[in-house]
Amino acid sequence: MEINEAKFVVSNSDYKLCPNTPMVEVAFIGRSNVGKSSLINMLCNNKKLAKTSSTPGKTQLINHFLISDSWHLVDLPGYGYAKVSKKMRAVFHKMINDYLEKREQLVNTFVLIDSRIKPQQIDIDFLCHLGEQGIPFSIIFTKCDKLKPREVEKNVAAFEDKMFQFWEELPPMFQTSAEKKDGKKEVLNYIEAILEQ
Ligand code: GTP
Ligand code: MG
């Protein structure tokens, strides 16, 4: 699958105000600055679609993008951004969790993991939460261009080991680079398979 048509629809702070259509959607979540917006732009062949920034905390709302007039791709704010107040963190937390737990159109959540670092407790906690809530997810390792392939493999293996402490079976996993457009075909083909179900 290739995405030839992607348009921004709306930004919301409340899942109840998200587009009122039966179209299915897939969402992208992960730690602040992990590369969610960049990955969405890479998948859609449009560098200006979702706003990106080298400073964490850029995406602050639930953003819907309409793809080929038939499904939605959703860019979410990151979690774990240290430089926001406790109160704001609670607001983001509720916005994201309400969306993930209650949005009926949501068929898959891609959790993005930074391929450059060792397994982070905050990511594991987040995945465990999704598991407990029965929210279907898959994993995308980002920024793979920044390390040697061997080091990426090492970090991916460490992450898998960590996940095996909590799960018997691992979800689909993808290695990507928004910079080099690596992993694009694999992620899009997986989305296509989900949409066909
Ligand atoms: P928030 O919205 O703030 O939570 O961040 P985000 O997860 O949407 O990250 P964003 O896409 O804005 O990217 C953060 C920074 O990482 C930007 O400076 C990007 O250019 C950079 N970046 C994202 N993906 C890649 C990648 O695959 N390779 C490289 N080298 N840099 C990347
Ligand atoms: Mg973003």
PDB file of N, CA and C in Angstrom, residues 41-101:
ATOM      1  N   ASN A  41       4.560  11.421   8.848  1.00  0.00           N
ATOM      2  CA  ASN A  41       4.895  12.147   7.614  1.00  0.00           C
ATOM      3  C   ASN A  41       5.597  11.237   6.610  1.00  0.00           C
ATOM      4  N   MET A  42       6.468  10.391   7.106  1.00  0.00           N
ATOM      5  CA  MET A  42       7.176   9.460   6.232  1.00  0.00           C
ATOM      6  C   MET A  42       6.173   8.498   5.580  1.00  0.00           C
ATOM      7  N   LEU A  43       5.253   7.967   6.378  1.00  0.00           N
ATOM      8  CA  LEU A  43       4.273   7.024   5.835  1.00  0.00           C
ATOM      9  C   LEU A  43       3.379   7.680   4.788  1.00  0.00           C
ATOM     10  N   CYS A  44       3.111   8.976   4.978  1.00  0.00           N
ATOM     11  CA  CYS A  44       2.174   9.692   4.094  1.00  0.00           C
ATOM     12  C   CYS A  44       2.870  10.437   2.961  1.00  0.00           C
ATOM     13  N   ASN A  45       4.187  10.322   2.844  1.00  0.00           N
ATOM     14  CA  ASN A  45       4.931  11.051   1.809  1.00  0.00           C
ATOM     15  C   ASN A  45       4.705  12.553   1.877  1.00  0.00           C
ATOM     16  N   ASN A  46       4.620  13.099   3.088  1.00  0.00           N
ATOM     17  CA  ASN A  46       4.348  14.531   3.199  1.00  0.00           C
ATOM     18  C   ASN A  46       5.042  15.081   4.442  1.00  0.00           C
ATOM     19  N   LYS A  47       6.132  15.777   4.226  1.00  0.00           N
ATOM     20  CA  LYS A  47       6.951  16.249   5.351  1.00  0.00           C
ATOM     21  C   LYS A  47       6.257  17.297   6.202  1.00  0.00           C
ATOM     22  N   LYS A  48       5.205  17.887   5.660  1.00  0.00           N
ATOM     23  CA  LYS A  48       4.558  18.979   6.396  1.00  0.00           C
ATOM     24  C   LYS A  48       3.223  18.588   7.018  1.00  0.00           C
ATOM     25  N   LEU A  49       2.849  17.334   6.899  1.00  0.00           N
ATOM     26  CA  LEU A  49       1.519  16.929   7.372  1.00  0.00           C
ATOM     27  C   LEU A  49       1.389  17.091   8.898  1.00  0.00           C
ATOM     28  N   ALA A  50       2.194  16.367   9.637  1.00  0.00           N
ATOM     29  CA  ALA A  50       2.153  16.455  11.103  1.00  0.00           C
ATOM     30  C   ALA A  50       3.328  17.330  11.551  1.00  0.00           C
ATOM     31  N   LYS A  51       3.086  18.161  12.549  1.00  0.00           N
ATOM     32  CA  LYS A  51       4.151  19.072  12.987  1.00  0.00           C
ATOM     33  C   LYS A  51       5.197  18.333  13.820  1.00  0.00           C
ATOM     34  N   THR A  52       6.464  18.530  13.444  1.00  0.00           N
ATOM     35  CA  THR A  52       7.556  17.881  14.175  1.00  0.00           C
ATOM     36  C   THR A  52       8.450  18.947  14.805  1.00  0.00           C
ATOM     37  N   SER A  53       9.255  18.526  15.752  1.00  0.00           N
ATOM     38  CA  SER A  53      10.168  19.472  16.388  1.00  0.00           C
ATOM     39  C   SER A  53      11.275  18.726  17.109  1.00  0.00           C
ATOM     40  N   SER A  54      12.451  19.350  17.177  1.00  0.00           N
ATOM     41  CA  SER A  54      13.535  18.716  17.925  1.00  0.00           C
ATOM     42  C   SER A  54      13.327  18.890  19.435  1.00  0.00           C
ATOM     43  N   THR A  55      12.386  19.765  19.818  1.00  0.00           N
ATOM     44  CA  THR A  55      12.072  19.957  21.239  1.00  0.00           C
ATOM     45  C   THR A  55      10.899  19.061  21.623  1.00  0.00           C
ATOM     46  N   PRO A  56      11.029  18.274  22.704  1.00  0.00           N
ATOM     47  CA  PRO A  56       9.930  17.386  23.113  1.00  0.00           C
ATOM     48  C   PRO A  56       8.659  18.180  23.449  1.00  0.00           C
ATOM     49  N   GLY A  57       7.522  17.515  23.318  1.00  0.00           N
ATOM     50  CA  GLY A  57       6.264  18.136  23.717  1.00  0.00           C
ATOM     51  C   GLY A  57       5.590  18.920  22.610  1.00  0.00           C
ATOM     52  N   LYS A  58       5.955  18.629  21.361  1.00  0.00           N
ATOM     53  CA  LYS A  58       5.388  19.390  20.238  1.00  0.00           C
ATOM     54  C   LYS A  58       3.909  19.075  20.033  1.00  0.00           C
ATOM     55  N   THR A  59       3.586  17.803  19.925  1.00  0.00           N
ATOM     56  CA  THR A  59       2.190  17.416  19.702  1.00  0.00           C
ATOM     57  C   THR A  59       1.468  17.398  21.044  1.00  0.00           C
ATOM     58  N   GLN A  60       0.420  18.202  21.159  1.00  0.00           N
ATOM     59  CA  GLN A  60      -0.262  18.314  22.458  1.00  0.00           C
ATOM     60  C   GLN A  60      -1.732  17.941  22.390  1.00  0.00           C
ATOM     61  N   LEU A  61      -2.179  17.536  21.204  1.00  0.00           N
ATOM     62  CA  LEU A  61      -3.596  17.210  21.053  1.00  0.00           C
ATOM     63  C   LEU A  61      -3.734  15.897  20.271  1.00  0.00           C
ATOM     64  N   ILE A  62      -4.953  15.397  20.191  1.00  0.00           N
ATOM     65  CA  ILE A  62      -5.252  14.214  19.381  1.00  0.00           C
ATOM     66  C   ILE A  62      -5.508  14.727  17.960  1.00  0.00           C
ATOM     67  N   ASN A  63      -4.620  14.354  17.025  1.00  0.00           N
ATOM     68  CA  ASN A  63      -4.726  14.876  15.654  1.00  0.00           C
ATOM     69  C   ASN A  63      -5.191  13.800  14.690  1.00  0.00           C
ATOM     70  N   HIS A  64      -6.286  14.077  13.998  1.00  0.00           N
ATOM     71  CA  HIS A  64      -6.796  13.128  13.000  1.00  0.00           C
ATOM     72  C   HIS A  64      -6.397  13.534  11.582  1.00  0.00           C
ATOM     73  N   PHE A  65      -5.891  12.555  10.836  1.00  0.00           N
ATOM     74  CA  PHE A  65      -5.581  12.766   9.420  1.00  0.00           C
ATOM     75  C   PHE A  65      -6.416  11.771   8.618  1.00  0.00           C
ATOM     76  N   LEU A  66      -7.081  12.271   7.590  1.00  0.00           N
ATOM     77  CA  LEU A  66      -7.914  11.413   6.747  1.00  0.00           C
ATOM     78  C   LEU A  66      -7.072  10.881   5.591  1.00  0.00           C
ATOM     79  N   ILE A  67      -7.045   9.561   5.468  1.00  0.00           N
ATOM     80  CA  ILE A  67      -6.234   8.921   4.434  1.00  0.00           C
ATOM     81  C   ILE A  67      -7.148   8.345   3.347  1.00  0.00           C
ATOM     82  N   SER A  68      -6.880   8.776   2.127  1.00  0.00           N
ATOM     83  CA  SER A  68      -7.611   8.284   0.946  1.00  0.00           C
ATOM     84  C   SER A  68      -9.128   8.260   1.157  1.00  0.00           C
ATOM     85  N   ASP A  69      -9.635   9.225   1.879  1.00  0.00           N
ATOM     86  CA  ASP A  69     -11.076   9.336   2.164  1.00  0.00           C
ATOM     87  C   ASP A  69     -11.673   8.077   2.770  1.00  0.00           C
ATOM     88  N   SER A  70     -10.831   7.224   3.380  1.00  0.00           N
ATOM     89  CA  SER A  70     -11.425   5.981   3.860  1.00  0.00           C
ATOM     90  C   SER A  70     -11.044   5.564   5.280  1.00  0.00           C
ATOM     91  N   TRP A  71      -9.944   6.065   5.824  1.00  0.00           N
ATOM     92  CA  TRP A  71      -9.593   5.710   7.208  1.00  0.00           C
ATOM     93  C   TRP A  71      -8.786   6.854   7.830  1.00  0.00           C
ATOM     94  N   HIS A  72      -8.638   6.815   9.144  1.00  0.00           N
ATOM     95  CA  HIS A  72      -7.908   7.865   9.845  1.00  0.00           C
ATOM     96  C   HIS A  72      -6.591   7.358  10.427  1.00  0.00           C
ATOM     97  N   LEU A  73      -5.630   8.231  10.374  1.00  0.00           N
ATOM     98  CA  LEU A  73      -4.355   8.002  11.036  1.00  0.00           C
ATOM     99  C   LEU A  73      -4.300   9.067  12.146  1.00  0.00           C
ATOM    100  N   VAL A  74      -3.884   8.660  13.353  1.00  0.00           N
ATOM    101  CA  VAL A  74      -3.999   9.579  14.488  1.00  0.00           C
ATOM    102  C   VAL A  74      -2.647   9.801  15.168  1.00  0.00           C
ATOM    103  N   ASP A  75      -2.275  11.067  15.256  1.00  0.00           N
ATOM    104  CA  ASP A  75      -1.017  11.466  15.918  1.00  0.00           C
ATOM    105  C   ASP A  75      -1.366  11.909  17.340  1.00  0.00           C
ATOM    106  N   LEU A  76      -0.723  11.284  18.326  1.00  0.00           N
ATOM    107  CA  LEU A  76      -1.044  11.589  19.730  1.00  0.00           C
ATOM    108  C   LEU A  76       0.113  12.312  20.408  1.00  0.00           C
ATOM    109  N   PRO A  77      -0.171  13.018  21.495  1.00  0.00           N
ATOM    110  CA  PRO A  77       0.919  13.633  22.268  1.00  0.00           C
ATOM    111  C   PRO A  77       1.776  12.541  22.892  1.00  0.00           C
ATOM    112  N   GLY A  78       3.040  12.862  23.145  1.00  0.00           N
ATOM    113  CA  GLY A  78       3.929  11.885  23.758  1.00  0.00           C
ATOM    114  C   GLY A  78       3.711  11.790  25.261  1.00  0.00           C
ATOM    115  N   TYR A  79       4.143  10.662  25.846  1.00  0.00           N
ATOM    116  CA  TYR A  79       4.110  10.559  27.302  1.00  0.00           C
ATOM    117  C   TYR A  79       5.529  10.736  27.842  1.00  0.00           C
ATOM    118  N   GLY A  80       5.604  10.989  29.147  1.00  0.00           N
ATOM    119  CA  GLY A  80       6.910  11.034  29.799  1.00  0.00           C
ATOM    120  C   GLY A  80       7.706  12.303  29.598  1.00  0.00           C
ATOM    121  N   TYR A  81       7.046  13.355  29.157  1.00  0.00           N
ATOM    122  CA  TYR A  81       7.782  14.600  28.965  1.00  0.00           C
ATOM    123  C   TYR A  81       7.968  15.289  30.319  1.00  0.00           C
ATOM    124  N   ALA A  82       9.221  15.406  30.744  1.00  0.00           N
ATOM    125  CA  ALA A  82       9.517  15.844  32.111  1.00  0.00           C
ATOM    126  C   ALA A  82       9.176  17.312  32.369  1.00  0.00           C
ATOM    127  N   LYS A  83       9.276  18.123  31.316  1.00  0.00           N
ATOM    128  CA  LYS A  83       9.187  19.555  31.567  1.00  0.00           C
ATOM    129  C   LYS A  83       7.768  20.139  31.599  1.00  0.00           C
ATOM    130  N   VAL A  84       6.772  19.309  31.869  1.00  0.00           N
ATOM    131  CA  VAL A  84       5.431  19.881  32.055  1.00  0.00           C
ATOM    132  C   VAL A  84       5.036  19.712  33.512  1.00  0.00           C
ATOM    133  N   SER A  85       4.130  20.574  33.958  1.00  0.00           N
ATOM    134  CA  SER A  85       3.728  20.535  35.360  1.00  0.00           C
ATOM    135  C   SER A  85       2.979  19.225  35.638  1.00  0.00           C
ATOM    136  N   LYS A  86       2.895  18.902  36.907  1.00  0.00           N
ATOM    137  CA  LYS A  86       2.199  17.693  37.331  1.00  0.00           C
ATOM    138  C   LYS A  86       0.747  17.705  36.849  1.00  0.00           C
ATOM    139  N   LYS A  87       0.168  18.890  36.935  1.00  0.00           N
ATOM    140  CA  LYS A  87      -1.238  19.046  36.568  1.00  0.00           C
ATOM    141  C   LYS A  87      -1.431  18.785  35.058  1.00  0.00           C
ATOM    142  N   MET A  88      -0.531  19.385  34.253  1.00  0.00           N
ATOM    143  CA  MET A  88      -0.629  19.200  32.804  1.00  0.00           C
ATOM    144  C   MET A  88      -0.367  17.743  32.428  1.00  0.00           C
ATOM    145  N   ARG A  89       0.556  17.120  33.147  1.00  0.00           N
ATOM    146  CA  ARG A  89       0.853  15.723  32.860  1.00  0.00           C
ATOM    147  C   ARG A  89      -0.392  14.859  33.092  1.00  0.00           C
ATOM    148  N   ALA A  90      -1.126  15.181  34.156  1.00  0.00           N
ATOM    149  CA  ALA A  90      -2.346  14.436  34.456  1.00  0.00           C
ATOM    150  C   ALA A  90      -3.391  14.673  33.359  1.00  0.00           C
ATOM    151  N   VAL A  91      -3.426  15.888  32.829  1.00  0.00           N
ATOM    152  CA  VAL A  91      -4.382  16.216  31.758  1.00  0.00           C
ATOM    153  C   VAL A  91      -4.050  15.400  30.502  1.00  0.00           C
ATOM    154  N   PHE A  92      -2.766  15.370  30.131  1.00  0.00           N
ATOM    155  CA  PHE A  92      -2.332  14.596  28.957  1.00  0.00           C
ATOM    156  C   PHE A  92      -2.624  13.106  29.151  1.00  0.00           C
ATOM    157  N   HIS A  93      -2.299  12.644  30.336  1.00  0.00           N
ATOM    158  CA  HIS A  93      -2.478  11.243  30.675  1.00  0.00           C
ATOM    159  C   HIS A  93      -3.936  10.831  30.470  1.00  0.00           C
ATOM    160  N   LYS A  94      -4.837  11.658  30.966  1.00  0.00           N
ATOM    161  CA  LYS A  94      -6.268  11.346  30.857  1.00  0.00           C
ATOM    162  C   LYS A  94      -6.722  11.428  29.397  1.00  0.00           C
ATOM    163  N   MET A  95      -6.237  12.450  28.700  1.00  0.00           N
ATOM    164  CA  MET A  95      -6.629  12.616  27.287  1.00  0.00           C
ATOM    165  C   MET A  95      -6.220  11.382  26.481  1.00  0.00           C
ATOM    166  N   ILE A  96      -4.981  10.953  26.664  1.00  0.00           N
ATOM    167  CA  ILE A  96      -4.466   9.811  25.897  1.00  0.00           C
ATOM    168  C   ILE A  96      -5.177   8.514  26.303  1.00  0.00           C
ATOM    169  N   ASN A  97      -5.279   8.291  27.607  1.00  0.00           N
ATOM    170  CA  ASN A  97      -5.876   7.032  28.053  1.00  0.00           C
ATOM    171  C   ASN A  97      -7.356   6.924  27.721  1.00  0.00           C
ATOM    172  N   ASP A  98      -8.082   8.035  27.856  1.00  0.00           N
ATOM    173  CA  ASP A  98      -9.499   8.007  27.465  1.00  0.00           C
ATOM    174  C   ASP A  98      -9.630   7.659  25.998  1.00  0.00           C
ATOM    175  N   TYR A  99      -8.789   8.313  25.191  1.00  0.00           N
ATOM    176  CA  TYR A  99      -8.838   8.044  23.750  1.00  0.00           C
ATOM    177  C   TYR A  99      -8.558   6.561  23.474  1.00  0.00           C
ATOM    178  N   LEU A 100      -7.468   6.041  24.031  1.00  0.00           N
ATOM    179  CA  LEU A 100      -7.072   4.663  23.742  1.00  0.00           C
ATOM    180  C   LEU A 100      -8.086   3.638  24.256  1.00  0.00           C
ATOM    181  N   GLU A 101      -8.684   3.944  25.421  1.00  0.00           N
ATOM    182  CA  GLU A 101      -9.592   2.974  26.026  1.00  0.00           C
ATOM    183  C   GLU A 101     -11.009   3.045  25.466  1.00  0.00           C
TER     184      GLU A 101
END
